mmCIF file of C-alpha atoms in Angstrom:
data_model
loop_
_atom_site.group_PDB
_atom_site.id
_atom_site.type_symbol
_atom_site.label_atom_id
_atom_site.label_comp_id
_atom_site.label_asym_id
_atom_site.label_seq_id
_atom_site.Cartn_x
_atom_site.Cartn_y
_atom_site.Cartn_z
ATOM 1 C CA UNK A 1 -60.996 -241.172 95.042
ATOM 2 C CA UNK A 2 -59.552 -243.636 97.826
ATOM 3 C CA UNK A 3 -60.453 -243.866 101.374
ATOM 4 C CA UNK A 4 -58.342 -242.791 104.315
ATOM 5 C CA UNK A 5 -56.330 -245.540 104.043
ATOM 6 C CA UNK A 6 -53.446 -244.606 102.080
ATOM 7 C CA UNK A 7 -52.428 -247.423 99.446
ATOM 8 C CA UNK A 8 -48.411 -248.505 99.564
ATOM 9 C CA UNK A 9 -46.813 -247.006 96.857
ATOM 10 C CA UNK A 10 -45.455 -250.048 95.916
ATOM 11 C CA UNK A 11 -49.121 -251.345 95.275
ATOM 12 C CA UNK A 12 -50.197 -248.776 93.257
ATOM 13 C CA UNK A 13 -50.364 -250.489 90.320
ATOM 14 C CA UNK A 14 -51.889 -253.411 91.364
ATOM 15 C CA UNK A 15 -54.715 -251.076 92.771
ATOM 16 C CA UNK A 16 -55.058 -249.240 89.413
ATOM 17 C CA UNK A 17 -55.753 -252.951 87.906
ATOM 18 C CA UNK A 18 -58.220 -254.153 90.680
ATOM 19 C CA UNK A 19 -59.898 -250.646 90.469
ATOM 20 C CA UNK A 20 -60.914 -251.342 86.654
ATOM 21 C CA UNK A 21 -61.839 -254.844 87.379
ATOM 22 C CA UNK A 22 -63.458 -254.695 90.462
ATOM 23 C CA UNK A 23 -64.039 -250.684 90.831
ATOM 24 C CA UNK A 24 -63.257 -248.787 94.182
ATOM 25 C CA UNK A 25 -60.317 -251.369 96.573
ATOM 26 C CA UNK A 26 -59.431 -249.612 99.652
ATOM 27 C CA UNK A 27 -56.030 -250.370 101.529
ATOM 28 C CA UNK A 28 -58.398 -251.691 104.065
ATOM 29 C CA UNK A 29 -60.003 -254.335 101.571
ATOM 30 C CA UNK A 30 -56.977 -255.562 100.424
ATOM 31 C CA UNK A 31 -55.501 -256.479 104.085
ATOM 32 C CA UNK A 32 -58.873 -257.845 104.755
ATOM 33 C CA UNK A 33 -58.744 -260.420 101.423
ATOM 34 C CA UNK A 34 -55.147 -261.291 103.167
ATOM 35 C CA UNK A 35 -56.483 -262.055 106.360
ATOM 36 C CA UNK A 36 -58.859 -263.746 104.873
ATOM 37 C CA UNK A 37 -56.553 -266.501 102.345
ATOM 38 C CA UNK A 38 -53.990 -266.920 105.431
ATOM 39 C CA UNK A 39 -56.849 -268.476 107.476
ATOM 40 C CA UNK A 40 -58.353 -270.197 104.621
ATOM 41 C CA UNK A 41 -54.659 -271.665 104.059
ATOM 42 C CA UNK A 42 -54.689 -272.484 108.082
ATOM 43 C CA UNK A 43 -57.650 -274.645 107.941
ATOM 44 C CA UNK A 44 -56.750 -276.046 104.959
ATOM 45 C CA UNK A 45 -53.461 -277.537 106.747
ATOM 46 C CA UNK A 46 -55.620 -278.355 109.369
ATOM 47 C CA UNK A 47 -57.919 -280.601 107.248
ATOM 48 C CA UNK A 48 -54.922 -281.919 105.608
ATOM 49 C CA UNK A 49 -53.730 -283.224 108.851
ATOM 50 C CA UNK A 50 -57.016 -284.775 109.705
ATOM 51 C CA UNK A 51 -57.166 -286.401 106.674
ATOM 52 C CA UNK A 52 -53.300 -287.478 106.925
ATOM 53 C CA UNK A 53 -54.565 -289.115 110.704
ATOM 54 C CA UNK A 54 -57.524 -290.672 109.057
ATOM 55 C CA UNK A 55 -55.415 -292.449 106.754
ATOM 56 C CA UNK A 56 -52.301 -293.215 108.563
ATOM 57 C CA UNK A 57 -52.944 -292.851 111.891
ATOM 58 C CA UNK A 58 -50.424 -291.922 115.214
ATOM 59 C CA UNK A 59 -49.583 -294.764 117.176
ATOM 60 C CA UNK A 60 -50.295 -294.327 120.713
ATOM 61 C CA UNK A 61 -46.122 -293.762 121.684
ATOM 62 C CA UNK A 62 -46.069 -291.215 118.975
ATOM 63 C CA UNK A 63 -49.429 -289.381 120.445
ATOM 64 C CA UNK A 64 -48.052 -289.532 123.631
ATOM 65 C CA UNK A 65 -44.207 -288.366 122.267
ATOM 66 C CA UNK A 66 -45.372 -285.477 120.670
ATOM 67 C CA UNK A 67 -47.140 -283.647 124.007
ATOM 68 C CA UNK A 68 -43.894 -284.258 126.327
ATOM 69 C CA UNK A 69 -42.578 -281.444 127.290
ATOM 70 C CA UNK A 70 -38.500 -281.765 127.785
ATOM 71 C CA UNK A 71 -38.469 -282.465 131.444
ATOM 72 C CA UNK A 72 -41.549 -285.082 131.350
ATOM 73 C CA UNK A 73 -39.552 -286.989 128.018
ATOM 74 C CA UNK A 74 -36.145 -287.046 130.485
ATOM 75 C CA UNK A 75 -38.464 -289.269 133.067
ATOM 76 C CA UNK A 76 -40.105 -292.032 129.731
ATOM 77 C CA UNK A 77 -36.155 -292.707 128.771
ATOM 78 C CA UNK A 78 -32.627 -293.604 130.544
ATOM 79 C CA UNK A 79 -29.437 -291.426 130.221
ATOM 80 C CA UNK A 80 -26.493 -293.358 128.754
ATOM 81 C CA UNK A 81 -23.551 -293.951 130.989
ATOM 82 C CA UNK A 82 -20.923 -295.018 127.803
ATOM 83 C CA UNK A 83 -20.582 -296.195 124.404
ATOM 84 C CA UNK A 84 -18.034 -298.293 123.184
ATOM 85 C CA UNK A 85 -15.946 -295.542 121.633
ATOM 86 C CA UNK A 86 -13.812 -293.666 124.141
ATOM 87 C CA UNK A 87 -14.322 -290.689 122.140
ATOM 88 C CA UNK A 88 -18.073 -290.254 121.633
ATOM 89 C CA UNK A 89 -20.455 -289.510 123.868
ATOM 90 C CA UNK A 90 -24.100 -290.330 123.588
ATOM 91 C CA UNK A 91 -26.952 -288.655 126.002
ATOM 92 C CA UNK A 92 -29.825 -292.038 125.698
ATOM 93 C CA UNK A 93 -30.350 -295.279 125.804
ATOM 94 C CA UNK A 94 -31.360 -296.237 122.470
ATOM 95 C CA UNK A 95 -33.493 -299.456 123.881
ATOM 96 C CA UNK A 96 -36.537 -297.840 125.498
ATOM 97 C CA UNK A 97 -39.447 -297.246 123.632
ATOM 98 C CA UNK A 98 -40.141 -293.634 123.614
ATOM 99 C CA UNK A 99 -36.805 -293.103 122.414
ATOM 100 C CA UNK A 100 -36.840 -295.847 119.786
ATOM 101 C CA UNK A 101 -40.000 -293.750 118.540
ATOM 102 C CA UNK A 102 -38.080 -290.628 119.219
ATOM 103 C CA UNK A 103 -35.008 -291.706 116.542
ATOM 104 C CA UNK A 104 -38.078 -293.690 114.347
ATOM 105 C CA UNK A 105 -39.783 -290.446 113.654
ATOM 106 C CA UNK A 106 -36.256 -288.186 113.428
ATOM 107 C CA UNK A 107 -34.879 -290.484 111.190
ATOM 108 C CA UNK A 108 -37.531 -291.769 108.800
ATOM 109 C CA UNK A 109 -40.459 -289.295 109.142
ATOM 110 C CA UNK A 110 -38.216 -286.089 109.503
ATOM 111 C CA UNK A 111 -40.662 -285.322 112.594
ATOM 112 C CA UNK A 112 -40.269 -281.355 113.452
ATOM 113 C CA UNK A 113 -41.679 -281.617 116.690
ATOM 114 C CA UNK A 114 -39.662 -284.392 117.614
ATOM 115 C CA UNK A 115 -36.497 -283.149 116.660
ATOM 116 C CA UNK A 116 -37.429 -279.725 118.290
ATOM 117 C CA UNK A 117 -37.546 -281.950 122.307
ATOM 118 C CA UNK A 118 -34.144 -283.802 121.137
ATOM 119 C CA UNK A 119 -33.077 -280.559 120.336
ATOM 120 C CA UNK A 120 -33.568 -279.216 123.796
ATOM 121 C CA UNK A 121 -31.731 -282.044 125.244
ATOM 122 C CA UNK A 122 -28.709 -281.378 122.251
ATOM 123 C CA UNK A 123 -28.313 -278.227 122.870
ATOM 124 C CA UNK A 124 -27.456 -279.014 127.046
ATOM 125 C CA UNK A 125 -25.511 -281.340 126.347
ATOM 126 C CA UNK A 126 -23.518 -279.012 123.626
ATOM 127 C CA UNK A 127 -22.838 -276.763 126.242
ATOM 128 C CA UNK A 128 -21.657 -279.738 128.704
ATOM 129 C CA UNK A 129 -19.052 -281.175 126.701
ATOM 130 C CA UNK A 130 -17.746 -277.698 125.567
ATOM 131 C CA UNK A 131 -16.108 -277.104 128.377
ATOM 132 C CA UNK A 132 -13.432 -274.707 128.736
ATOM 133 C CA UNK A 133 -14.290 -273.721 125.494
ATOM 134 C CA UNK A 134 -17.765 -272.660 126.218
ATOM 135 C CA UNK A 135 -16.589 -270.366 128.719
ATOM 136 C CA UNK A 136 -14.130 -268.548 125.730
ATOM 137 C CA UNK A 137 -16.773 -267.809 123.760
ATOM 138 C CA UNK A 138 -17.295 -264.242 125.276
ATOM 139 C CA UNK A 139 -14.887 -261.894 124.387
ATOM 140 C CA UNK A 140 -12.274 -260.171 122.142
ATOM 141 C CA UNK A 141 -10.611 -263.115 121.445
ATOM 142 C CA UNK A 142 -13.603 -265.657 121.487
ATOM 143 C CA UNK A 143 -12.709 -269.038 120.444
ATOM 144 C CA UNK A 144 -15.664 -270.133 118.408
ATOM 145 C CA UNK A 145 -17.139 -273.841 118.620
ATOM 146 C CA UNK A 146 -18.409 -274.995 115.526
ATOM 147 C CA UNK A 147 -20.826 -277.819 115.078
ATOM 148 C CA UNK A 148 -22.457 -279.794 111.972
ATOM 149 C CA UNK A 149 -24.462 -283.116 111.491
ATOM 150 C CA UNK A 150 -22.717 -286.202 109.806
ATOM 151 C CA UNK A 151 -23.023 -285.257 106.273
ATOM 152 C CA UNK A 152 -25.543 -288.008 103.940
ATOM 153 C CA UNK A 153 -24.096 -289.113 100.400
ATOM 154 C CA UNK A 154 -25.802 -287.463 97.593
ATOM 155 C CA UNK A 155 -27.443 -290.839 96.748
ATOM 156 C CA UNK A 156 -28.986 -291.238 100.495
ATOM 157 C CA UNK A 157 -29.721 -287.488 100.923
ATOM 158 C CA UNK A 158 -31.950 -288.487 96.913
ATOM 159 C CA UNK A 159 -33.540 -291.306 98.502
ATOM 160 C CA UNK A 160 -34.485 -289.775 101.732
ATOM 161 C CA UNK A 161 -35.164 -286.633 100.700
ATOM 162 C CA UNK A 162 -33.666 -284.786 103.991
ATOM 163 C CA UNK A 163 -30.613 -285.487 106.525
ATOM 164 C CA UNK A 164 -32.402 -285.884 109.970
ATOM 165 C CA UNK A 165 -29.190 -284.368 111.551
ATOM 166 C CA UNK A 166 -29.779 -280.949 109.699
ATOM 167 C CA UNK A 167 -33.396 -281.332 110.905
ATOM 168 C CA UNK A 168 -31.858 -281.585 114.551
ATOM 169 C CA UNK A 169 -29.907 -278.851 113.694
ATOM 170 C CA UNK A 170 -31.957 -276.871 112.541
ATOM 171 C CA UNK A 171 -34.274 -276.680 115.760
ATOM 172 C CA UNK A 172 -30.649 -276.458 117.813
ATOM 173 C CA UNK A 173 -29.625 -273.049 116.069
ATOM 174 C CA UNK A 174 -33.556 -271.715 117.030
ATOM 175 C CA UNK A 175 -32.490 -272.642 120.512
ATOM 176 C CA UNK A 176 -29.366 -271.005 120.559
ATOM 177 C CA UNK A 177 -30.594 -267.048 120.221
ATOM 178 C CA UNK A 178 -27.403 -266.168 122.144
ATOM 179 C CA UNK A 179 -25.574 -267.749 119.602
ATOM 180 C CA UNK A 180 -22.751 -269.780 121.451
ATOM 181 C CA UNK A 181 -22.772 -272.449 118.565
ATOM 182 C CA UNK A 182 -21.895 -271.914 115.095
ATOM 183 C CA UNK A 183 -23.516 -274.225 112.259
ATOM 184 C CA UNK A 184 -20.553 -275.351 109.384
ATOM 185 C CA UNK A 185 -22.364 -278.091 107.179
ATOM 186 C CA UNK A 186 -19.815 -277.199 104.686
ATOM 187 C CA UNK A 187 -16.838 -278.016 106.668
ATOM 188 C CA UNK A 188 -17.494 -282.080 106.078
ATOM 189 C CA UNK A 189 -18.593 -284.115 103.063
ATOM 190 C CA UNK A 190 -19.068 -287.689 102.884
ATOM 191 C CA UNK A 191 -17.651 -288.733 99.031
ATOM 192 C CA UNK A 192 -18.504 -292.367 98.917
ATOM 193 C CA UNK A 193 -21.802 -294.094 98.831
ATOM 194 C CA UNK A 194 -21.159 -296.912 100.925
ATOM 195 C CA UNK A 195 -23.548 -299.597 102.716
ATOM 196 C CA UNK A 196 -25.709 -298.942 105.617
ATOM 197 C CA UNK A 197 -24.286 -299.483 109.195
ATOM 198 C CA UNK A 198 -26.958 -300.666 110.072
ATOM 199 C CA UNK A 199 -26.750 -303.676 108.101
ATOM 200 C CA UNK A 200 -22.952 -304.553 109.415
ATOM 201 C CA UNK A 201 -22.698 -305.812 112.827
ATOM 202 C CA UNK A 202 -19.187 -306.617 113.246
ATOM 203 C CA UNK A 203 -17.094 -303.449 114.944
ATOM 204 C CA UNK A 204 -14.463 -304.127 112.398
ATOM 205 C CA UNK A 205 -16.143 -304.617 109.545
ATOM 206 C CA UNK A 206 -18.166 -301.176 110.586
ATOM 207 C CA UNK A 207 -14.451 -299.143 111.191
ATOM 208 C CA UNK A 208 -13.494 -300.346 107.402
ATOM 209 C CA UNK A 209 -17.100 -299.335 105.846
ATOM 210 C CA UNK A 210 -16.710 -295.931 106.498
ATOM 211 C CA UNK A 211 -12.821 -295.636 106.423
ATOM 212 C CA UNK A 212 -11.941 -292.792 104.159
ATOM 213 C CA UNK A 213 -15.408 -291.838 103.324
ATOM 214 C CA UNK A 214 -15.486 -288.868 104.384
ATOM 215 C CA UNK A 215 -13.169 -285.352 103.706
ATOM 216 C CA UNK A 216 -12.793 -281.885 104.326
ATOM 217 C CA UNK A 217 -13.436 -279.960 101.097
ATOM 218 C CA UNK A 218 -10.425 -278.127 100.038
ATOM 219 C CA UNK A 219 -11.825 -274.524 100.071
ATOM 220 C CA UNK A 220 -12.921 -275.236 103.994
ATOM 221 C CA UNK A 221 -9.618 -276.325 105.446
ATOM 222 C CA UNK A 222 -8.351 -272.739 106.781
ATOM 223 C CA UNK A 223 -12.374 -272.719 108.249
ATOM 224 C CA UNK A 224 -11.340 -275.632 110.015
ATOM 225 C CA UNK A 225 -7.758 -275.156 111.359
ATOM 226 C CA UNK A 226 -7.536 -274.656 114.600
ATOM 227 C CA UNK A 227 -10.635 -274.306 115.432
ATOM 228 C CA UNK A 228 -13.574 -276.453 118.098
ATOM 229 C CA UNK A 229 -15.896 -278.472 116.249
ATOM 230 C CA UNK A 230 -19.154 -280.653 117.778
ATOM 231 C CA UNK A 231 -20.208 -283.273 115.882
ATOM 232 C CA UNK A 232 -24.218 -284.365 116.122
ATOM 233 C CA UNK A 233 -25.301 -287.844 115.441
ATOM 234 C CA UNK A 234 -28.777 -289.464 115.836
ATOM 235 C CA UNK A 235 -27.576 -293.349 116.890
ATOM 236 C CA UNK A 236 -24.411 -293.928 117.357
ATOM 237 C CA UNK A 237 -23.458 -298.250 117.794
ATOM 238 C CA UNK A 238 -19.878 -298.912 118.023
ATOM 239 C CA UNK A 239 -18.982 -294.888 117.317
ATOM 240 C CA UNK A 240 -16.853 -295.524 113.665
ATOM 241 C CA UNK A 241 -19.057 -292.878 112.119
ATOM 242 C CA UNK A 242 -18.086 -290.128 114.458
ATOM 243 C CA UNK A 243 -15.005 -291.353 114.684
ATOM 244 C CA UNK A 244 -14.295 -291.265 111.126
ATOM 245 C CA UNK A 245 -15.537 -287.931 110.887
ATOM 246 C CA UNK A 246 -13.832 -286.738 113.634
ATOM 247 C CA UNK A 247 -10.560 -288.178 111.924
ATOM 248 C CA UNK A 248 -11.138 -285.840 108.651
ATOM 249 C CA UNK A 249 -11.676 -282.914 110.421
ATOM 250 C CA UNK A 250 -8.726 -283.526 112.915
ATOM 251 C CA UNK A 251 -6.471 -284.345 109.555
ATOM 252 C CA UNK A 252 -7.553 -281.176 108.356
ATOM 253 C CA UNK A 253 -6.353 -279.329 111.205
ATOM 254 C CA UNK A 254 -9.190 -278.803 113.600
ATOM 255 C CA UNK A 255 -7.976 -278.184 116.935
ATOM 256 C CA UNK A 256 -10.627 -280.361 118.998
ATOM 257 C CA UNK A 257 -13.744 -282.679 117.774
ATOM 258 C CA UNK A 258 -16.461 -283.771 120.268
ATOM 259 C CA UNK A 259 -18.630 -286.555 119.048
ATOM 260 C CA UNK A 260 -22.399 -286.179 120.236
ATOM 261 C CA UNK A 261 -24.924 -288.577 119.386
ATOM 262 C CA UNK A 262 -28.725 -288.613 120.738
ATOM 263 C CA UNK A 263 -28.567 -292.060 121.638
ATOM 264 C CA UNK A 264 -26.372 -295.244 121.847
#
């Protein structure tokens, strides 16, 4: 005969099998062996992260990034004031060294807690260069802004195992519980593997890298037409990226693209 506590139906069978093995399981046992594994499996992340210091320990700017709340990380960097495209914005200097760390551990580490304080600052700025259309959202007849990282190749995406502008992402849509924004990855693919842009210098050499690599996949287009898109970037140099980008979507019959990158 059970206890008072009345064993989910759903359970039932599972309780009939413990119950030969182990003889009388209350409701109340089982939810105790639960609490118990999900602590066990806390500490064991917990010594997996000491052991992960141990071995490859923080460096003092990333022990230092990763406390900073959003207001105190706005006083360790220096707002941007251009880029050398007149059609992308960026919100940081690249140069100083938190946010050198900031992009380091974004781009190469995938760094949650990084991207979730570059989020914050995103997410302002989002709402900033919206404009007009931010204050359509509400209504009937809402105009709806879309936004979506600058899509990897399927080649870099293999090799890095994650785009850090769907991490940014990500921790931007968390942000955004009144749900101004609308996330479309789908609505831009890059189709050509094509050499880092980091390793050309030359603006014109950059523009022709990524000319044509990127499209709007056919089955997307009437997602696209006539409708506000915000494109997020980490680092943005001379702005061909975004502006490339922007160019597919705008072929494709977007009615506005805003370029957005973390830092220039």
């Amino acid at each position: 005969m059970m206890s008072q506590y009345q064993y989910p139906r759903h359970l039932d069978h599972c309780y009939r099998t413990e119950k030969k093995i182990f003889g009388k399981y209350s409701y109340k046992d089982y939810t105790d062996v639960v609490k118990y594994t999900t602590n066990l499996l806390k500490h064991a992340r917990n010594i997996s992260d000491l052991l992960l210091e141990l071995v490859f320990p923080k460096s003092p700017e990333l022990k230092a990034l990763e406390v900073l709340s959003p207001n105190e990380f706005l006083k360790k960097v220096e707002r941007c004031i251009g880029t050398d495209s007149p059609v992308v914005d960026a919100i940081f200097q690249y140069r100083t060294p938190f946010m050198r760390e900031a992009i380091w551990q974004l781009k190469y580490h995938g760094n949650k807690k990084i991207a979730g304080l570059l989020a914050e600052h995103m997410y302002e700025e989002m709402i900033t260069l919206a404009g007009d259309d931010f204050e359509n959202v509400s209504g009937d007849n809402a105009q709806q802004i879309f936004f979506l990282p600058i899509p990897l190749s399927v080649k870099r995406r293999k090799e890095r195992g994650f785009n850090q502008g769907e991490l940014l992402c990500s921790e931007i849509i968390k942000i955004d519980t009144a749900k101004v924004f609308t996330y479309s990855p789908k609505c831009l693919e890059k189709i050509k593997d094509i050499p880092s842009q980091t390793s050309i210098s030359d603006r014109r050499k950059r523009i022709k890298n990524v000319r044509g690599c990127f499209e709007v996949p056919d089955e997307m287009k009437s997602a696209v037409r006539g409708n506000t898109f915000i494109l997020i970037d980490d680092v943005t140099t001379t702005g061909s990226t975004l502006e490339e980008s922007r160019r597919a979507l705008l072929s494709a019959g977007a009615r506005k693209v805003i370029c957005l990158a973390l830092a220039h």
